[in-house]
Each structure stands twice: as structure tokens, then as C-alpha cells.
Short mmCIF file of C-alpha atoms in Angstrom, two decimals:
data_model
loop_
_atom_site.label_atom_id
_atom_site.label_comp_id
_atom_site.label_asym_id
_atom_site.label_seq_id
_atom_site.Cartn_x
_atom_site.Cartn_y
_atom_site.Cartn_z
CA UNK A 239 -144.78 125.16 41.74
CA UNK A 240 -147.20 122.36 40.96
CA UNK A 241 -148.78 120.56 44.07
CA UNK A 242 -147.42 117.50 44.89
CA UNK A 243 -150.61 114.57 45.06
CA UNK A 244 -150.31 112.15 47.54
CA UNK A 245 -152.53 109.39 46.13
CA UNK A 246 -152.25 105.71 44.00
CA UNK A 247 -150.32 107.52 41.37
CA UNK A 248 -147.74 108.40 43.55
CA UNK A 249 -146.94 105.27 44.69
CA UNK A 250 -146.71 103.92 41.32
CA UNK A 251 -144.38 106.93 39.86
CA UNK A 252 -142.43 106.42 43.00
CA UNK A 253 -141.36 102.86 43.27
CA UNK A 254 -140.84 103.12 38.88
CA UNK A 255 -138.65 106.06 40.03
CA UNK A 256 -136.82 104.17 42.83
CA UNK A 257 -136.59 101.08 40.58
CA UNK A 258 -134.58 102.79 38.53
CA UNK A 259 -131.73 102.26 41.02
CA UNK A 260 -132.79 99.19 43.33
CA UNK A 261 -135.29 96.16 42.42
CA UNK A 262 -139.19 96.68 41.61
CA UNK A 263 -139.69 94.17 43.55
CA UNK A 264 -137.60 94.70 46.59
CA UNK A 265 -139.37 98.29 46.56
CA UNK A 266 -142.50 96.83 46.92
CA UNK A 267 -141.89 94.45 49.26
CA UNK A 268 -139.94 96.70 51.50
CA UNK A 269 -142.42 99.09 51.46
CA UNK A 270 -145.25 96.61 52.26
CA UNK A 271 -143.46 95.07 55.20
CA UNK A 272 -142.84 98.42 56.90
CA UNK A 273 -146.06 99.71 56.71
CA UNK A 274 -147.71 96.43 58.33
CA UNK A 275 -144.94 96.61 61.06
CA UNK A 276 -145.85 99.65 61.87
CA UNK A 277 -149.76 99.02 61.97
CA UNK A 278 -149.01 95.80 63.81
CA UNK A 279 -146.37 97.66 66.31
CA UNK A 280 -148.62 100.49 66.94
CA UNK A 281 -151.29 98.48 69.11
CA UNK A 282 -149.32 94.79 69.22
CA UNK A 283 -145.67 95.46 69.27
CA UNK A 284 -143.13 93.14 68.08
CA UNK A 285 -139.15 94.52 69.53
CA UNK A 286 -138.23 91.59 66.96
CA UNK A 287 -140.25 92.82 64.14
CA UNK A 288 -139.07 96.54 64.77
CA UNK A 289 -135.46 95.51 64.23
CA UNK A 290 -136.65 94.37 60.63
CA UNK A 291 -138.33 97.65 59.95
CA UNK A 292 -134.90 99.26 60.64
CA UNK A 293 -132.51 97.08 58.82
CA UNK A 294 -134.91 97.94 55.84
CA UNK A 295 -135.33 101.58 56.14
CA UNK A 296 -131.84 102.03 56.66
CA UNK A 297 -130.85 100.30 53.48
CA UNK A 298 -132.14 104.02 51.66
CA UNK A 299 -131.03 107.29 51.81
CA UNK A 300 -132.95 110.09 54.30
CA UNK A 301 -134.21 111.18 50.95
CA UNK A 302 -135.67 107.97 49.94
CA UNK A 303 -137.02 107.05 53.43
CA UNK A 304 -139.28 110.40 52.94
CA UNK A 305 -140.59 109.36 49.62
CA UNK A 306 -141.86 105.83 51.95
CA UNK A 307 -143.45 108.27 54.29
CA UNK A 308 -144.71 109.68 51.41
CA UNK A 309 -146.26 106.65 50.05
CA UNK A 310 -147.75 104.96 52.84
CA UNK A 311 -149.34 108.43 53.29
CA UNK A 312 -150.78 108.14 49.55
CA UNK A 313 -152.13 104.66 50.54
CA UNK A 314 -154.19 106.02 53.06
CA UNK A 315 -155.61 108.91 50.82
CA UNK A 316 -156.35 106.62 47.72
CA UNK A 317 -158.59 103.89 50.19
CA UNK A 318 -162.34 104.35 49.28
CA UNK A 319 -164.36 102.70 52.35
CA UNK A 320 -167.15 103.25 49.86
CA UNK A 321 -165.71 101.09 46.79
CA UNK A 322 -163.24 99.41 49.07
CA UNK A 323 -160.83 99.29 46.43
CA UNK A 324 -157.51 97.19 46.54
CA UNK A 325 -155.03 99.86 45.86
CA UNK A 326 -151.80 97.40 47.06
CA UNK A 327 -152.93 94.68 44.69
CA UNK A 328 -153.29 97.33 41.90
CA UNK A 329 -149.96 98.95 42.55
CA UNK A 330 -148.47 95.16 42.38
CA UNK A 331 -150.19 94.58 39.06
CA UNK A 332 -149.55 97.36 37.07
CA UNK A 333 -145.67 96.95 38.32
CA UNK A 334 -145.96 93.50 36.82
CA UNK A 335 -145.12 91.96 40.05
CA UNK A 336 -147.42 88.92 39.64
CA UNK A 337 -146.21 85.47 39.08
CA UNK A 338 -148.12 83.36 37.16
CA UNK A 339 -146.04 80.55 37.35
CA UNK A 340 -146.55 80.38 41.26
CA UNK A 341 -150.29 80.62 40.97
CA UNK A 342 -150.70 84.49 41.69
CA UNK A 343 -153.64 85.70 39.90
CA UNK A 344 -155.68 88.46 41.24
CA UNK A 345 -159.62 88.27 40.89
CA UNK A 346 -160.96 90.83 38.83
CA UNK A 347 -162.85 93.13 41.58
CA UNK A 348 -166.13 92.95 39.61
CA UNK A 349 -166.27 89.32 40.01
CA UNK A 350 -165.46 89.52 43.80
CA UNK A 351 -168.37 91.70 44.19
CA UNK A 352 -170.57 89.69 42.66
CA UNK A 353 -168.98 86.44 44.93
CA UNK A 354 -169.71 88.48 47.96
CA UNK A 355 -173.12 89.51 46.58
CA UNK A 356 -174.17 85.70 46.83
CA UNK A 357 -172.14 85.07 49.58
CA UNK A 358 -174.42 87.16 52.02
CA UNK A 359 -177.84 86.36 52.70
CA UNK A 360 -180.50 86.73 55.53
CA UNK A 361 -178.66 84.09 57.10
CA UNK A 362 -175.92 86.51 58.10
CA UNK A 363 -178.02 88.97 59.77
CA UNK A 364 -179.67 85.98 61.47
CA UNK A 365 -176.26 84.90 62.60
CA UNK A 366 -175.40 88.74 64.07
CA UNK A 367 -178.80 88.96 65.80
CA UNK A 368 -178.48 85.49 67.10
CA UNK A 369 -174.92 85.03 68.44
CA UNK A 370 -173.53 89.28 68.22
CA UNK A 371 -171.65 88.54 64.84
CA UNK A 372 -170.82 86.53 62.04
CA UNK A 373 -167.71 85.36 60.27
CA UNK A 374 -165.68 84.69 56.73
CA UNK A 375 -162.74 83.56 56.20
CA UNK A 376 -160.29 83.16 53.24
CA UNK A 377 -158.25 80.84 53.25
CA UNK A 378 -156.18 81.87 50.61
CA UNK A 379 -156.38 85.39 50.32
CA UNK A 380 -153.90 87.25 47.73
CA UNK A 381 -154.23 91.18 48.37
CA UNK A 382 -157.55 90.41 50.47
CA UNK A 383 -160.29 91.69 47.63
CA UNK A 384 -162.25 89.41 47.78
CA UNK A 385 -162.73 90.08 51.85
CA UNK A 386 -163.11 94.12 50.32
CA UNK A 387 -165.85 93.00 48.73
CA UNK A 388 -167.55 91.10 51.47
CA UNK A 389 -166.93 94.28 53.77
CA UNK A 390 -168.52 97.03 51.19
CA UNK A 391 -171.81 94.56 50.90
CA UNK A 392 -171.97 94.39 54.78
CA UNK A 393 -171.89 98.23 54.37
CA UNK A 394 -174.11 98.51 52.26
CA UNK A 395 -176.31 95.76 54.13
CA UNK A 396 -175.78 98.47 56.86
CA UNK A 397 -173.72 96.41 59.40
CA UNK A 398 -171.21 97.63 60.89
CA UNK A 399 -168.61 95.28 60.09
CA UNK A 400 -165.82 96.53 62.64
CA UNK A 401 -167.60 95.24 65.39
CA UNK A 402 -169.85 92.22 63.50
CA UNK A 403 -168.12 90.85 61.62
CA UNK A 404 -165.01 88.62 62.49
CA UNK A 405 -162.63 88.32 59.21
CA UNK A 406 -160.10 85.65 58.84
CA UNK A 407 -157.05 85.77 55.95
CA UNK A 408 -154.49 83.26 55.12
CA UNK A 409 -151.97 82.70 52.02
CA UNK A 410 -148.37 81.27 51.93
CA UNK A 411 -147.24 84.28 50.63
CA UNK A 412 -145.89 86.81 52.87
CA UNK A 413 -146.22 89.67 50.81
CA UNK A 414 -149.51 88.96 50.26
CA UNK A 415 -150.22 88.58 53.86
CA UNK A 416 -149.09 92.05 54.54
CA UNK A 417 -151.44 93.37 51.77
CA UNK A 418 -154.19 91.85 53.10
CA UNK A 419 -153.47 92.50 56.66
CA UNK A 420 -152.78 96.80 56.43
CA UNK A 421 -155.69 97.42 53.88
CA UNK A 422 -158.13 95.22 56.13
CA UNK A 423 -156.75 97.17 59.05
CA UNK A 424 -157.09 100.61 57.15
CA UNK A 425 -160.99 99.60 56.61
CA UNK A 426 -161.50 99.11 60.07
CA UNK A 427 -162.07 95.16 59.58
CA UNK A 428 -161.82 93.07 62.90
CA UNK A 429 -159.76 89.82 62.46
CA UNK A 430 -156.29 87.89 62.08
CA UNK A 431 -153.79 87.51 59.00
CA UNK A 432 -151.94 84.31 59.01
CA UNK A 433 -148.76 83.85 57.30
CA UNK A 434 -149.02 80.08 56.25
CA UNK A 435 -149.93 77.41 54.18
CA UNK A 436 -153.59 76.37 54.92
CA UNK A 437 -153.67 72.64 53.20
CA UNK A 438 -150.81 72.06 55.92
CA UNK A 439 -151.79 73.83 58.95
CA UNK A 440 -148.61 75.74 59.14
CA UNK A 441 -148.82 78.96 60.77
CA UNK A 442 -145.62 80.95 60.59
CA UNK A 443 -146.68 84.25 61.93
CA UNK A 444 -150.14 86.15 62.90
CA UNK A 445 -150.90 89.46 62.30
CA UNK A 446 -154.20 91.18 64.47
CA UNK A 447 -155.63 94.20 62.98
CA UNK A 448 -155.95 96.92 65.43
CA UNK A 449 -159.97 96.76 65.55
CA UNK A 450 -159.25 93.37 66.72
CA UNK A 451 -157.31 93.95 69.36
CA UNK A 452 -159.99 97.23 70.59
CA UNK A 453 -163.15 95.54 70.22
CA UNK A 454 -162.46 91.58 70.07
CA UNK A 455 -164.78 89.02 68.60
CA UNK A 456 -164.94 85.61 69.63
CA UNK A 457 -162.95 83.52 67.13
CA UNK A 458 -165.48 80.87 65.42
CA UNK A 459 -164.25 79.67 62.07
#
């Protein structure tokens, strides 16, 4: 019997698999919402939000629910806190999710690495010496990679981010809120996700990732 691997390529043969009797799209999305519900409602929980995780689990068959379980499982095995790769944002790609015609374009991670690269100087570790930690924010933040990026040079600056460095993500998109907000919390960042439209100031949800809510940091952006 071959051994089943739990890892990126699973998630993509499963939700091709699934799509073959519900929407790409919906598969994604529902599977992206219930895994941030239950990051959020593990440390922060939301009675209002755990009545959305149910009306969407119980839209599949027990079958299908373990082939979720499966996939947020996968997730976790396919995150490299040494590459800090986007695996969501990947995932969404290759599915062909993107819409270009609403402005959705990924950066290339090569090109966030070299933005993050020049983004941190000595400044930085004069801010974390000085005041206990520094900040970035994006303000419009797609799957998060270029905040990846940030947090593998502050790794390999040797600071330890989870506790230094205070990380803030907004986009109007929901979905890619969600991204953001459970691969940021699966690398142990320490920050917020808001759901909203920056230009505007509207703020239609917040999201804490769980190192937040342990270890605070001061909010200053």
C-alpha cells in the first residue's frame, strides 16, 4: 500500500479532486476560513465565528471533512521556518485562483526577499535594543510573503522575531486576510490581521495571532 504524504501536494491533488464535484474556489476558501477559525478560536474564541466553521464543514460529507483534516495537517508539514515559504499563496496560484482583473498579483518570493533584504538595516536592531522591539506593517498584504520574507531575514539577522518584532497585515480581501493571518501564526509571528480597506480606514474584522495574544507587544505603527 503506498504511504499516503501529507504535504503541499496533497492539498493541491485534493481540492483538484474535490473540485471535481463542488467549486475550486469555494474549496479553497472554505478550507482557508476554517483553518484561521480554528487558530483564532483556539486562544481568542469567537461563539459567532464557530457557528461559521460549522455551517461550512457540514456542507461535506464525513469523508470529505477528513480529507480538510487532512489538509490543514499537510499545511503544517510543508511550512519551512527556514525558507518561510508561502505554501497558501502557491496552492491559490497554481489552482488559478488569482484575479487579475481585481488587482491580485502575487510578488514573486525572490523579489520579496530582496525587498526585505533592504528593508532591514542597523536601524532595526537599534530600534529592538532601544525600545524592546521593532515593527512592519503591510498595508496591503495578499498571502503575507512579503512579511515571510521580512521574518526569515530577522532570522537570519538572529532576532527572535516572536517576541521583537510586532507585524501588522491588512488587505480588503478576506481570503487573503486568512492566508496571511494562519501562515504568520504558524511561523510564530506576533501581530494583528485586519480585514479592511486601508485607503478608507475601514476595519471589518481583526484577527490576533496566538504569539500575540502570549507574549504582547506594544502596538506602534
Amino acid at each position: 500500500m503506498e504511504k499516503l504524504e501529507l504535504d503541499e501536494k496533497y492539498i493541491l491533488k485534493s481540492m483538484i479532486s474535490l473540485g471535481h464535484k463542488y467549486d475550486t474556489y469555494k474549496i479553497f476558501t472554505d478550507f482557508v476560513t476554517m483553518v484561521a477559525i480554528t487558530i483564532n478560536n483556539r486562544l481568542n474564541y469567537s461563539g459567532e465565528k464557530e457557528q461559521q466553521y460549522l455551517k461550512i464543514i457540514n456542507q461535506y460529507t464525513e469523508e470529505e471533512q477528513q480529507i480538510f483534516i487532512k489538509m490543514f495537517a499537510s499545511l503544517i508539514n510543508s511550512l519551512d521556518n527556514v525558507q518561510f515559504n508561502d505554501v497558501l499563496g502557491k496552492v491559490y496560484e497554481e489552482l488559478n485562483l488569482s484575479n487579475k482583473f481585481k488587482g491580485q498579483f502575487f510578488t514573486p518570493p525572490h523579489l520579496c526577499d530582496l525587498m526585505a533584504k533592504i528593508t532591514l538595516d542597523k536601524d532595526v536592531k537599534e530600534q529592538i535594543k532601544n525600545k524592546g522591539y521593532t515593527s512592519v506593517s503591510d498595508p496591503a498584504c495578499g498571502s503575507g510573503r512579503l512579511l515571510y520574507s521580512y521574518l526569515k531575514e530577522m532570522r537570519l539577522n538572529n532576532i527572535d522575531y516572536s517576541k521583537k518584532v510586532y507585524v501588522e497585515a491588512q488587505d480588503v480581501s478576506e481570503l487573503c486576510c486568512y492566508m496571511t493571518y494562519i501562515q504568520l501564526s504558524l511561523y510564530g509571528a506576533n501581530g494583528k490581521v485586519v480585514i479592511g480597506n486601508t485607503l478608507s480606514n475601514e476595519i471589518r474584522d481583526v484577527l490576533y495571532t496566538p504569539f500575540y495574544l502570549i507574549f504582547p507587544i506594544k502596538e506602534k505603527i
